[in-house]
CSV table of C-alpha atoms in Angstrom, one decimal:
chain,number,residue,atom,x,y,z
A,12,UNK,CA,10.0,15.7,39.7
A,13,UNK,CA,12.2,15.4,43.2
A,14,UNK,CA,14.3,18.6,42.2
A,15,UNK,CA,11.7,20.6,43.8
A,16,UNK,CA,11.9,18.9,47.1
A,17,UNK,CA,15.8,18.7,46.8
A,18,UNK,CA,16.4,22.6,47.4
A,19,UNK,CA,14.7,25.0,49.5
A,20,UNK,CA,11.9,26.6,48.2
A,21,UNK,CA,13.2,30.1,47.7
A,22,UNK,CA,16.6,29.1,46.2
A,23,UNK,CA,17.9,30.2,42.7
A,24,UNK,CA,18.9,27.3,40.2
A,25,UNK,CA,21.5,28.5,38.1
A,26,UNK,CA,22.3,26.7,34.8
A,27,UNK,CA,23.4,27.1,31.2
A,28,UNK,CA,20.4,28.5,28.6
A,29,UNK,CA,21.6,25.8,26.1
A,30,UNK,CA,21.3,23.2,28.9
A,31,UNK,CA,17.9,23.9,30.3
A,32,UNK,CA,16.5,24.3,26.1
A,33,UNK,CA,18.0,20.7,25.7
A,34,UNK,CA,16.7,19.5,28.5
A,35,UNK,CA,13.1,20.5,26.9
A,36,UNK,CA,13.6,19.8,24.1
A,37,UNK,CA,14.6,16.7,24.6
A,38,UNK,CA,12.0,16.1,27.2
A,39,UNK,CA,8.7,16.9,24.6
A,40,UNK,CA,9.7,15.1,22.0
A,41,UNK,CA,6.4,15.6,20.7
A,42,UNK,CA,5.8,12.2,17.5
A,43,UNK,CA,4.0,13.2,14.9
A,44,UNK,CA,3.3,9.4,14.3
A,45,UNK,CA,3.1,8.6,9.9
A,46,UNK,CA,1.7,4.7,10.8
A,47,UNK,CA,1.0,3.4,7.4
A,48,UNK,CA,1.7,-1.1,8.3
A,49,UNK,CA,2.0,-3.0,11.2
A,50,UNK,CA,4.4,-0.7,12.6
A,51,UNK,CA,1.7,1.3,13.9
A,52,UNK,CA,0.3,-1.1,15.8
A,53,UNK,CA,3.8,-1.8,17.5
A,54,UNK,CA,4.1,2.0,18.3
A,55,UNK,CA,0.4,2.6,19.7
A,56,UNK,CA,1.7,-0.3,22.2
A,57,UNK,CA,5.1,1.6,23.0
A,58,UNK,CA,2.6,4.7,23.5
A,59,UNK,CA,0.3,2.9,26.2
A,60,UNK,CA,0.3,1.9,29.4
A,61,UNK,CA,2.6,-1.4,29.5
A,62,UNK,CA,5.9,0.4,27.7
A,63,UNK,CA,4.8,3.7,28.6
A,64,UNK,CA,6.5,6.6,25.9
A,65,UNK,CA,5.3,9.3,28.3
A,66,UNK,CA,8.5,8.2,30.8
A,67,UNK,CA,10.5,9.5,28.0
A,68,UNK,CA,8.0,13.5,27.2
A,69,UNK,CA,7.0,11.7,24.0
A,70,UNK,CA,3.7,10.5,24.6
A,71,UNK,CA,1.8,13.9,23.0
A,72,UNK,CA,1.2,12.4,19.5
A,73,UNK,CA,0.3,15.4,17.3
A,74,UNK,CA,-1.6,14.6,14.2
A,75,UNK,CA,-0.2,18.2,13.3
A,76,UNK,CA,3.0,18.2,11.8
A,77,UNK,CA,3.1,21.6,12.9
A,78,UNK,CA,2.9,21.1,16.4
A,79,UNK,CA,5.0,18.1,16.5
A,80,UNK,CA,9.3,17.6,16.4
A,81,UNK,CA,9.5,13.8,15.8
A,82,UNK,CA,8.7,12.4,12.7
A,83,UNK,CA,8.1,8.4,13.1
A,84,UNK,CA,8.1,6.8,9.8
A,85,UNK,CA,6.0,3.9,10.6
A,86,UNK,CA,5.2,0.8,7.8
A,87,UNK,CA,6.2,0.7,4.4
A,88,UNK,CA,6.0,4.0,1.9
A,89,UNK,CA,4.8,3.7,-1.3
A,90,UNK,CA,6.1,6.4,-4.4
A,91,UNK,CA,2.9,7.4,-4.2
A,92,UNK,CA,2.7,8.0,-0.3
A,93,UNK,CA,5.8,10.2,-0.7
A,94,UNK,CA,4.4,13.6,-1.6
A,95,UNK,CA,2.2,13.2,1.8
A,96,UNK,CA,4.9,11.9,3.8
A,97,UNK,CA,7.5,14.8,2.1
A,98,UNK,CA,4.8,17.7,3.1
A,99,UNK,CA,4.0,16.6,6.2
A,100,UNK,CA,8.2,16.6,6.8
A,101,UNK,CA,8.5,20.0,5.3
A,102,UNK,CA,5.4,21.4,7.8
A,103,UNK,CA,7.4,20.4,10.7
A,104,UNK,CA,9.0,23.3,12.7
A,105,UNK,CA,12.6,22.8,13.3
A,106,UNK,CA,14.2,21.4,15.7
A,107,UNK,CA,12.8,18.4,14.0
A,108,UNK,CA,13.8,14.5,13.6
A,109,UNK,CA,13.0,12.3,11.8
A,110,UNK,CA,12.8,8.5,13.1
A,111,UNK,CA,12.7,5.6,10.4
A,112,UNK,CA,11.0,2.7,12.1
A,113,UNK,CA,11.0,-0.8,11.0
A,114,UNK,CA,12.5,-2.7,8.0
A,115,UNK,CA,10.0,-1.5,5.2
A,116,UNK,CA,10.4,2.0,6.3
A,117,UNK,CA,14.2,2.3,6.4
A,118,UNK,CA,15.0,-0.5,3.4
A,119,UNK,CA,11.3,-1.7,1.6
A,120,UNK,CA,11.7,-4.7,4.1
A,121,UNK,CA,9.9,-7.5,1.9
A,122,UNK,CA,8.3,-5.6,-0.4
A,123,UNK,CA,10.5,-4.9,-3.4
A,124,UNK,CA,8.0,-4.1,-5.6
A,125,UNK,CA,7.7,-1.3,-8.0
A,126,UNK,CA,5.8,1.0,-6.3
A,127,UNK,CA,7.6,0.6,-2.9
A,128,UNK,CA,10.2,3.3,-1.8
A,129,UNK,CA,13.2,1.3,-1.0
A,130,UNK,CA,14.2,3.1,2.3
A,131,UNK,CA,12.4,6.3,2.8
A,132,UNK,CA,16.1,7.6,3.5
A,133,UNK,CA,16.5,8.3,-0.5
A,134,UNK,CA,14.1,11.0,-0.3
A,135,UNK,CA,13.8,12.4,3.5
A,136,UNK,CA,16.8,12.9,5.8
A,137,UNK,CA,16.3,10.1,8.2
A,138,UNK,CA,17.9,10.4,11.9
A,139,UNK,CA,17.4,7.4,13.4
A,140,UNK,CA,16.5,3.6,12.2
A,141,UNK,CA,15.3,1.3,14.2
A,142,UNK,CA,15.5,-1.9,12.5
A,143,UNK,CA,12.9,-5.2,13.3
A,144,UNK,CA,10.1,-6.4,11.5
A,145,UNK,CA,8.2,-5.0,13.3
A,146,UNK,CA,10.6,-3.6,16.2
A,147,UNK,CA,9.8,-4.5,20.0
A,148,UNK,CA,8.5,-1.1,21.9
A,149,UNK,CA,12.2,-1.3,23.9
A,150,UNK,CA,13.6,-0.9,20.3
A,151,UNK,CA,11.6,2.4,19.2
A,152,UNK,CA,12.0,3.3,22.8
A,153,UNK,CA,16.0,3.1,22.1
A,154,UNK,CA,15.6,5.1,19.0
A,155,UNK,CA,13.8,8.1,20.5
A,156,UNK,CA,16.7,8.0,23.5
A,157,UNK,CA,19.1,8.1,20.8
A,158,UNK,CA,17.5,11.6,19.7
A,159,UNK,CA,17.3,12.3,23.5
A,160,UNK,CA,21.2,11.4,24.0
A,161,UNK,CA,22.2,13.8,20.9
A,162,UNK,CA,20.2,16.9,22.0
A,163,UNK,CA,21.2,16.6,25.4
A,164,UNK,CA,25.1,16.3,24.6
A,165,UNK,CA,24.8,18.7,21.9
A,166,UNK,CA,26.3,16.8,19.5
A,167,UNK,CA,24.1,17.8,16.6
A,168,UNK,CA,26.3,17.4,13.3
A,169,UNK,CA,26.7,20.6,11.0
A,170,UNK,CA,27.6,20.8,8.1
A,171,UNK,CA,30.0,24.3,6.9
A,172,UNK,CA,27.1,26.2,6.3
A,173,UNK,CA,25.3,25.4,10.0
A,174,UNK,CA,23.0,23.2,8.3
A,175,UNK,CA,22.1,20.0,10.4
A,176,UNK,CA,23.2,17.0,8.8
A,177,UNK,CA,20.9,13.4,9.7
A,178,UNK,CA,21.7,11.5,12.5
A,179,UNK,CA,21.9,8.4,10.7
A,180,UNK,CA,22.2,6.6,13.8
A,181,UNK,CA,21.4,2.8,13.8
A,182,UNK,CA,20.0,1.2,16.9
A,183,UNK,CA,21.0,-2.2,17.1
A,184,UNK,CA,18.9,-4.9,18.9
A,185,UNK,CA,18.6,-4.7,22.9
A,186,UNK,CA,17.7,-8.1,23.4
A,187,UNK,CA,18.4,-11.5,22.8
A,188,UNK,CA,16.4,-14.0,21.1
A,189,UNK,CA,16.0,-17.2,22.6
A,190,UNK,CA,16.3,-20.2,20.4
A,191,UNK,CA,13.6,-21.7,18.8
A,192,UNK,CA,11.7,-23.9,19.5
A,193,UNK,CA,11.9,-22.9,23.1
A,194,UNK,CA,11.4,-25.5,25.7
A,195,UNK,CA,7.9,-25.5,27.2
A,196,UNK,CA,7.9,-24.2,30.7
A,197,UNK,CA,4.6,-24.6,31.9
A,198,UNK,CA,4.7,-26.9,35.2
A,199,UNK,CA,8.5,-26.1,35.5
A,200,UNK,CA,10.1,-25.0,38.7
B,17,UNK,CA,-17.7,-33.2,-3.1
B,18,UNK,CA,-16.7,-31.4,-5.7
B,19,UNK,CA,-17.1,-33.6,-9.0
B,20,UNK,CA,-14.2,-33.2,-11.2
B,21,UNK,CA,-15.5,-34.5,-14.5
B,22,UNK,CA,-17.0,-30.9,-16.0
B,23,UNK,CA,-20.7,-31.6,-16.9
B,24,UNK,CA,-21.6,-28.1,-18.5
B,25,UNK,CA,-24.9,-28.5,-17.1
B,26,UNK,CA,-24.9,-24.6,-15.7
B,27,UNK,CA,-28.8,-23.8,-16.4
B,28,UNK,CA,-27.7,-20.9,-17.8
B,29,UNK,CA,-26.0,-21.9,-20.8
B,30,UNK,CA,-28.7,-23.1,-23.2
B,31,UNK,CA,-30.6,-20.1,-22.1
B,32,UNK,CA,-27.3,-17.6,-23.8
B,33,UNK,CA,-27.2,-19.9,-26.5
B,34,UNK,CA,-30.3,-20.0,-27.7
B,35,UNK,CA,-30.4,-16.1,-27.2
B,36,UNK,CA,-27.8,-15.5,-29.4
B,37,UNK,CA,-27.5,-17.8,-32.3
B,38,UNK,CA,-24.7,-17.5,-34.5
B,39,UNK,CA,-22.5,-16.3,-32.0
B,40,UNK,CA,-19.3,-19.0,-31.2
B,41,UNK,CA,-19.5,-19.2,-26.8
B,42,UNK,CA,-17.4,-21.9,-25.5
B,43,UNK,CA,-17.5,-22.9,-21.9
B,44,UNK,CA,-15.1,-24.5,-19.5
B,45,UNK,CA,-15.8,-25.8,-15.8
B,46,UNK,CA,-13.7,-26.7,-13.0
B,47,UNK,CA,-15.1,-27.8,-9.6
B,48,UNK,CA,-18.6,-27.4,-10.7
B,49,UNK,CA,-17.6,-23.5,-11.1
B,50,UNK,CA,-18.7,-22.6,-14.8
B,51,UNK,CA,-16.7,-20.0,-17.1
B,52,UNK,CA,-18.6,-18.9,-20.2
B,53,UNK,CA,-16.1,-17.9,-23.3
B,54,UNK,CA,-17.2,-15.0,-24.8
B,55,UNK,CA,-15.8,-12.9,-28.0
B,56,UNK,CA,-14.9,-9.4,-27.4
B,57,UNK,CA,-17.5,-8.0,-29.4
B,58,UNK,CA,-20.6,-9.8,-28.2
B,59,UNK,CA,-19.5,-9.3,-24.4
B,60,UNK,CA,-21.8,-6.2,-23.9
B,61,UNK,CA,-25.0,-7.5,-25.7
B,62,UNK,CA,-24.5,-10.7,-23.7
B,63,UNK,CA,-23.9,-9.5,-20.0
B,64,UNK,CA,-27.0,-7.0,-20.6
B,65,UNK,CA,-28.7,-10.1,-21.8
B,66,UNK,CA,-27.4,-11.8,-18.2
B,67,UNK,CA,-28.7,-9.5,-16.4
B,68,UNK,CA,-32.2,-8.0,-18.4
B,69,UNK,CA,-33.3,-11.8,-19.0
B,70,UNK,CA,-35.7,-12.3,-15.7
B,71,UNK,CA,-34.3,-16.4,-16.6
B,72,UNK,CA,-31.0,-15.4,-16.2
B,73,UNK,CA,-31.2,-12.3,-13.9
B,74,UNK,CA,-27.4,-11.5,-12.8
B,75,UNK,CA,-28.1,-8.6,-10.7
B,76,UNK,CA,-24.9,-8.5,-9.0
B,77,UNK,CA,-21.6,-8.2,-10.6
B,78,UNK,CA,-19.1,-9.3,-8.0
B,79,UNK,CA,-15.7,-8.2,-9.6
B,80,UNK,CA,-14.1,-7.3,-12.6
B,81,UNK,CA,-10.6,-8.6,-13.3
B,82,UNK,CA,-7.7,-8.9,-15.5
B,83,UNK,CA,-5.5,-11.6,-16.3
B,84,UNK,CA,-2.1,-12.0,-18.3
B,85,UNK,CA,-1.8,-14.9,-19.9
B,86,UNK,CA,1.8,-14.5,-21.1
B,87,UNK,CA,3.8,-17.5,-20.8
B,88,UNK,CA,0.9,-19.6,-19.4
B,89,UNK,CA,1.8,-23.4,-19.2
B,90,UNK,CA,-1.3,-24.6,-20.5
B,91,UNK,CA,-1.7,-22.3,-23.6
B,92,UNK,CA,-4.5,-19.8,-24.3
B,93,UNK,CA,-6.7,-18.8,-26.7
B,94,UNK,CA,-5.4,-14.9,-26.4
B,95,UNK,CA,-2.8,-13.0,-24.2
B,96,UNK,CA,-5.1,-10.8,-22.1
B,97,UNK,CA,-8.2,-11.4,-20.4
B,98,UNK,CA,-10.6,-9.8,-18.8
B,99,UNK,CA,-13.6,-12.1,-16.2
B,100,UNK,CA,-16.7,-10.8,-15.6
B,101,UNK,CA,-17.8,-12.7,-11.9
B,102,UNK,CA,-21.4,-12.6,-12.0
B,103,UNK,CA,-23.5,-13.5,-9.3
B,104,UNK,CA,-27.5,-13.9,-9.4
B,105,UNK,CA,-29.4,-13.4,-5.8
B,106,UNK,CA,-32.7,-14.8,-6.9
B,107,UNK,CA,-31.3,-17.8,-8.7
B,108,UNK,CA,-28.3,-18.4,-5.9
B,109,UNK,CA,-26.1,-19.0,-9.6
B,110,UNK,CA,-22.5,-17.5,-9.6
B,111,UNK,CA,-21.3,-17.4,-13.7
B,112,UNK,CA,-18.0,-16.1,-15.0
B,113,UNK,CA,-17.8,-14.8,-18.3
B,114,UNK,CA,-14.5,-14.4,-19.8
B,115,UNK,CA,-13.2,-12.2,-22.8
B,116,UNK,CA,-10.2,-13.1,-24.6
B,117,UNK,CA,-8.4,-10.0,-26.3
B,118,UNK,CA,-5.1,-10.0,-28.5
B,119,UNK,CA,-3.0,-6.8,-28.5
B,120,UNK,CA,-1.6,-5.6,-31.7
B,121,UNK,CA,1.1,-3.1,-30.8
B,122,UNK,CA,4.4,-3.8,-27.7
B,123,UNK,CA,2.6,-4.4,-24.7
B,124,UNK,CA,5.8,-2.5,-22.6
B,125,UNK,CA,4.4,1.3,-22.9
B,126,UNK,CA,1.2,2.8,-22.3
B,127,UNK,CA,0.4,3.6,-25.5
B,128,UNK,CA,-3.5,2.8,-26.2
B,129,UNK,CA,-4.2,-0.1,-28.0
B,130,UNK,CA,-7.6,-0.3,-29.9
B,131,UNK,CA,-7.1,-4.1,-29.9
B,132,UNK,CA,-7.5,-4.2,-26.1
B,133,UNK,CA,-10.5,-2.0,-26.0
B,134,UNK,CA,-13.6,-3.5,-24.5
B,135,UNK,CA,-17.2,-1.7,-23.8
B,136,UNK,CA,-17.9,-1.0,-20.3
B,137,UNK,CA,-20.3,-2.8,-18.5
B,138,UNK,CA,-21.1,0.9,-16.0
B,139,UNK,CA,-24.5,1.0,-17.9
B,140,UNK,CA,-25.0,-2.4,-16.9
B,141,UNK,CA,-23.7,-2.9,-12.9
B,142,UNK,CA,-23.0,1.0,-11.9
B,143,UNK,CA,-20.6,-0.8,-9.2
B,144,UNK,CA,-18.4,-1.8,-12.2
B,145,UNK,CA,-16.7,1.7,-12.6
B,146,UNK,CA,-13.8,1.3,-9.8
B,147,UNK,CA,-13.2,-2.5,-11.0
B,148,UNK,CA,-13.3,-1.5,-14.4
B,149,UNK,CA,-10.7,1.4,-13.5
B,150,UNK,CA,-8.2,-1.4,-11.8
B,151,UNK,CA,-8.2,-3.6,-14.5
B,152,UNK,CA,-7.2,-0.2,-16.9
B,153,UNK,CA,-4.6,1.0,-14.8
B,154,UNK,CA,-2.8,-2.3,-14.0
B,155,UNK,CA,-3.4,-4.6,-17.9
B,156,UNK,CA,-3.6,-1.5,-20.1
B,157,UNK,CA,-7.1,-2.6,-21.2
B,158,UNK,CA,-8.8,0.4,-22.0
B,159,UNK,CA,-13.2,0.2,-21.6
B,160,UNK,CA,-15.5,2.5,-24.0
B,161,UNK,CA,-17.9,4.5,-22.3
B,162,UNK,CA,-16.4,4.4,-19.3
B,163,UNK,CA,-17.2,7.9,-17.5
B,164,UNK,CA,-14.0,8.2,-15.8
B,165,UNK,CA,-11.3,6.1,-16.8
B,166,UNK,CA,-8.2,7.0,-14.6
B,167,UNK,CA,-6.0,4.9,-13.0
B,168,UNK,CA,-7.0,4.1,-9.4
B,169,UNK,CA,-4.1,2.4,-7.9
B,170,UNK,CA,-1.2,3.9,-9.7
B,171,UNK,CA,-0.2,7.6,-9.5
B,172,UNK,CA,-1.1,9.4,-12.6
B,173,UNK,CA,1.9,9.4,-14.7
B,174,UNK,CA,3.2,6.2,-13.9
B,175,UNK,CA,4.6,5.2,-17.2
B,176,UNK,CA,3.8,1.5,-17.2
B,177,UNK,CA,0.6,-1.3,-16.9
B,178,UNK,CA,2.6,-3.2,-14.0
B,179,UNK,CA,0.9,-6.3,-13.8
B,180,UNK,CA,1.5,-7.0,-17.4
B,181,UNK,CA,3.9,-10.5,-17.2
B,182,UNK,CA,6.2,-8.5,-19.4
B,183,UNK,CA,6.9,-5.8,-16.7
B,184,UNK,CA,9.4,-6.3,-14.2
B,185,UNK,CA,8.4,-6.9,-10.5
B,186,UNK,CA,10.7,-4.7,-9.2
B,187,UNK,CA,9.7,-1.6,-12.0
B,188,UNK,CA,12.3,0.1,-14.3
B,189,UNK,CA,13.3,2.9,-11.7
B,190,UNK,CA,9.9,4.8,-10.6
B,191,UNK,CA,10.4,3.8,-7.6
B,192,UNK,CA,14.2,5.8,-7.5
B,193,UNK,CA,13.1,8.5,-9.4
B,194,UNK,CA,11.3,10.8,-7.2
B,195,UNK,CA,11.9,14.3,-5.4
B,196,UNK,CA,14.6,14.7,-2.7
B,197,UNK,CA,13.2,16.7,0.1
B,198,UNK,CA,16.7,18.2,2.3
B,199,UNK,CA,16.3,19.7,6.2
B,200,UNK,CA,16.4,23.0,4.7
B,201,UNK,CA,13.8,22.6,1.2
B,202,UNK,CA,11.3,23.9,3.8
């Protein structure tokens, strides 16, 4: 959008083919979203209207894990929850990611329980957590540019083999919290 | 107002009483809420008696559940229970009926134990199969006849009753012990 109106209409654009598969890659990161808790709810806001995920190409959630590159582990996993979760990871088409979301999916959060994975990270390569309880839509929104930032630099990790290693990027908080109790404003200049 | 002196004057009571004679009921109350005592082997005669008697007539059974009594402050007459919540529609009577049962082997494994063995009440209340199920998978208490007695809440091997007070609340590992999937286990 505005490149097209930036140079003539019968020019040639050239450019590297690694930049212009990065660029779409990173551009339909298609979310293949696994919404099990609140979580959910916090990420169907980020995908409508108000926080808007399609400024980012990520709006297309695909309930296929075969047509989707972005895994978003949303709400706490139980042991028995894994073997879904783990098959729907293993479906996926690389390039895929994998973005923990919230403090029950990257640590059990409040529920340590028995029957409560502690971190979905012991069992699944996790690129990105994105801590909160549950995170603001600017938070999961800073996770997924995270993913963005590493395709688009090329700074994927390998390991010796050329095997992609996780992320394991944590976003830290973009905002600050205002003390509590806040003052009541109502009325105020 | 709830009256808080127990009057044990539940209309049902003289009615199972004089039904079966012989048989030891007791029967507690709190906030006019009644809980019929009832031993382990009687139970089934007496909830089809609950339900079949048009006097009585408990045609809905609202939930079965399980309770562990291990370490309770106030004593009890046996370690596990199980509470039958019964609920009548053309009476507009709720009655709980509780069974006391004693296991006789360690209470850590999953090993069956014929002490805590009751009949199940499916004949009875159909709608008592998933209920009946919980109460199996997460107390060890194991229910004759029952046509398919699987856990429901736990996955199948789990090797544990988990809200048995002796269990830990954070497990004894399942919850590490499970398949790592890698990028490339595709």
């Amino acid at each position: 959008m505005g490149l097209e109106t930036a140079i003539p209409t019968d020019a040639i654009l050239t450019t590297q083919l690694d930049r212009i598969i990065n660029w779409g890659r990173r551009s339909s990161l298609w979310p293949m979203p696994f919404a099990t808790a609140c979580c959910g709810i916090e990420l169907m806001s980020t995908a409508s209207s108000r926080y808007d995920l399609a400024r980012f190409g990520a709006e297309v959630m695909r309930f296929s894990p075969r047509q989707s590159d972005l895994l978003l582990v949303a709400g706490r996993i139980a042991v028995k929850m894994m073997p879904v979760l783990q098959r729907i990871y293993m479906q996926m088409c690389e390039p895929k990611w994998v973005l923990s979301m919230g403090a029950c999916a990257s640590t059990g959060g409040m529920f340590d329980t028995y029957a409560v994975v502690q971190g979905v990270d012991q069992f699944l390569p996790v690129d990105v957590y994105v801590p909160g309880c549950p995170p603001r839509p600017e938070m999961l929104l800073e996770g997924i540019m995270a993913i963005q930032r590493i395709i688009d630099e090329e700074n994927i990790p390998y390991d010796g083999d050329g095997k992609r290693l996780p992320l394991s990027i944590a976003v830290s908080p973009n905002y600050e919290p205002r003390p509590q109790p806040s003052e009541i404003t109502i009325g105020a200049t | 107002m709830p009256q808080d002196t127990p009057t044990l004057d539940h209309p049902t009571l003289p009615l199972i009483k004089a039904a079966f004679e012989g048989v030891k009921f007791q029967a507690t109350e709190f906030r006019r809420q009644t809980t019929l005592i009832v031993p382990a082997d009687n139970a089934h005669a007496v909830l089809r008696h609950l339900r079949d008697d048009p006097a009585c007539d408990y045609d809905f059974l609202a939930d079965v559940v399980g309770i562990d009594y291990l370490g309770y402050p106030a004593g009890s007459p046996g370690r596990f229970a199980v509470v039958y919540l019964l609920v009548s529609y053309s009476h507009n009577r709720r009655l709980s009926v509780k069974v006391f049962l004693d296991p006789s082997i360690d209470t850590s494994g999953i090993e069956p134990d014929p002490a805590l063995e009751l009949d199940s009440v499916t004949d009875i209340w159909p709608g008592s199969e998933w209920p009946e199920r919980e109460v199996y998978d997460m107390f060890g208490i194991r229910f004759r006849n029952h046509p398919d007695l699987r856990r429901i809440l736990m996955w199948r091997d789990f090797p544990a009753h988990p809200l048995r007070k002796d269990y830990p609340l954070r497990g004894r590992g399942e919850r590490e012990t499970y398949r790592v999937v890698k990028r490339d286990s595709t």
